[in-house]
Amino acid sequence: MLLLDPNVNEIGFVITSGYGISVNDEKTMRMVVNYCPFCGQKLSDFYKSDNYVQETIG
């Protein structure tokens, strides 16, 4: 799970079309999802391994 802004409860999986500075930049278009839009499965139940992580926010 990813915490984008500690002041906002946006915990989930982040989808972006890319970003220049940071995923937290206000110009970055992003969507935070917690459930599969196709089957409704909770994503954190399926993606439990760090092998699925493409990048992390430190």
PDB file of C-alpha atoms in Angstrom:
ATOM      1  CA  MET A   1       0.000   0.000   0.000  1.00  0.00           C
ATOM      2  CA  LEU A   2       1.062   3.532  -0.655  1.00  0.00           C
ATOM      3  CA  LEU A   3       0.550   6.657   1.441  1.00  0.00           C
ATOM      4  CA  LEU A   4       0.685   9.672  -0.874  1.00  0.00           C
ATOM      5  CA  ASP A   5      -0.030  12.483   1.551  1.00  0.00           C
ATOM      6  CA  PRO A   6       0.034  11.981   5.319  1.00  0.00           C
ATOM      7  CA  ASN A   7      -2.700  14.619   5.670  1.00  0.00           C
ATOM      8  CA  VAL A   8      -5.064  12.747   3.338  1.00  0.00           C
ATOM      9  CA  ASN A   9      -6.146   9.142   3.719  1.00  0.00           C
ATOM     10  CA  GLU A  10      -5.214   8.148   0.141  1.00  0.00           C
ATOM     11  CA  ILE A  11      -3.974   4.650   0.860  1.00  0.00           C
ATOM     12  CA  GLY A  12      -4.082   2.272  -2.060  1.00  0.00           C
ATOM     13  CA  PHE A  13      -2.534   1.459  -5.394  1.00  0.00           C
ATOM     14  CA  VAL A  14      -1.547   4.458  -7.512  1.00  0.00           C
ATOM     15  CA  ILE A  15      -2.121   4.643 -11.254  1.00  0.00           C
ATOM     16  CA  THR A  16      -0.526   7.489 -13.229  1.00  0.00           C
ATOM     17  CA  SER A  17       0.284   8.163 -16.862  1.00  0.00           C
ATOM     18  CA  GLY A  18       3.732   9.247 -15.687  1.00  0.00           C
ATOM     19  CA  TYR A  19       5.171  12.234 -13.885  1.00  0.00           C
ATOM     20  CA  GLY A  20       8.120  14.576 -14.162  1.00  0.00           C
ATOM     21  CA  ILE A  21       8.908  15.636 -10.612  1.00  0.00           C
ATOM     22  CA  SER A  22       7.008  13.437  -8.188  1.00  0.00           C
ATOM     23  CA  VAL A  23       3.810  11.447  -7.929  1.00  0.00           C
ATOM     24  CA  ASN A  24       2.920  13.917  -5.148  1.00  0.00           C
ATOM     25  CA  ASP A  25       3.241  16.941  -7.466  1.00  0.00           C
ATOM     26  CA  GLU A  26      -0.101  18.728  -7.845  1.00  0.00           C
ATOM     27  CA  LYS A  27       0.262  18.611 -11.650  1.00  0.00           C
ATOM     28  CA  THR A  28       0.480  14.805 -11.667  1.00  0.00           C
ATOM     29  CA  MET A  29      -2.758  13.158 -12.709  1.00  0.00           C
ATOM     30  CA  ARG A  30      -3.242  10.118 -10.519  1.00  0.00           C
ATOM     31  CA  MET A  31      -5.890   7.711  -9.413  1.00  0.00           C
ATOM     32  CA  VAL A  32      -5.786   5.669  -6.214  1.00  0.00           C
ATOM     33  CA  VAL A  33      -7.610   2.329  -6.363  1.00  0.00           C
ATOM     34  CA  ASN A  34      -8.210  -0.330  -3.753  1.00  0.00           C
ATOM     35  CA  TYR A  35     -10.442  -2.736  -5.688  1.00  0.00           C
ATOM     36  CA  CYS A  36     -10.148  -4.290  -9.156  1.00  0.00           C
ATOM     37  CA  PRO A  37     -12.470  -2.382 -11.509  1.00  0.00           C
ATOM     38  CA  PHE A  38     -13.252  -5.616 -13.364  1.00  0.00           C
ATOM     39  CA  CYS A  39     -13.908  -8.229 -10.669  1.00  0.00           C
ATOM     40  CA  GLY A  40     -14.159  -6.152  -7.472  1.00  0.00           C
ATOM     41  CA  GLN A  41     -11.437  -8.079  -5.621  1.00  0.00           C
ATOM     42  CA  LYS A  42      -9.568  -6.136  -2.952  1.00  0.00           C
ATOM     43  CA  LEU A  43      -6.139  -5.523  -4.502  1.00  0.00           C
ATOM     44  CA  SER A  44      -4.201  -5.747  -1.226  1.00  0.00           C
ATOM     45  CA  ASP A  45      -5.547  -9.291  -0.758  1.00  0.00           C
ATOM     46  CA  PHE A  46      -4.088 -10.329  -4.122  1.00  0.00           C
ATOM     47  CA  TYR A  47      -0.868  -8.275  -4.329  1.00  0.00           C
ATOM     48  CA  LYS A  48       0.812  -9.243  -1.057  1.00  0.00           C
ATOM     49  CA  SER A  49       4.345  -9.705  -2.394  1.00  0.00           C
ATOM     50  CA  ASP A  50       6.854  -6.857  -2.837  1.00  0.00           C
ATOM     51  CA  ASN A  51       7.696  -8.454  -6.192  1.00  0.00           C
ATOM     52  CA  TYR A  52       4.761  -6.499  -7.647  1.00  0.00           C
ATOM     53  CA  VAL A  53       6.149  -3.106  -6.549  1.00  0.00           C
ATOM     54  CA  GLN A  54       7.502  -1.055  -9.443  1.00  0.00           C
ATOM     55  CA  GLU A  55       8.664   1.824  -7.254  1.00  0.00           C
ATOM     56  CA  THR A  56       8.263   3.095  -3.721  1.00  0.00           C
ATOM     57  CA  ILE A  57       7.867   6.538  -2.214  1.00  0.00           C
ATOM     58  CA  GLY A  58      10.392   7.096   0.538  1.00  0.00           C
TER      59      GLY A  58
END
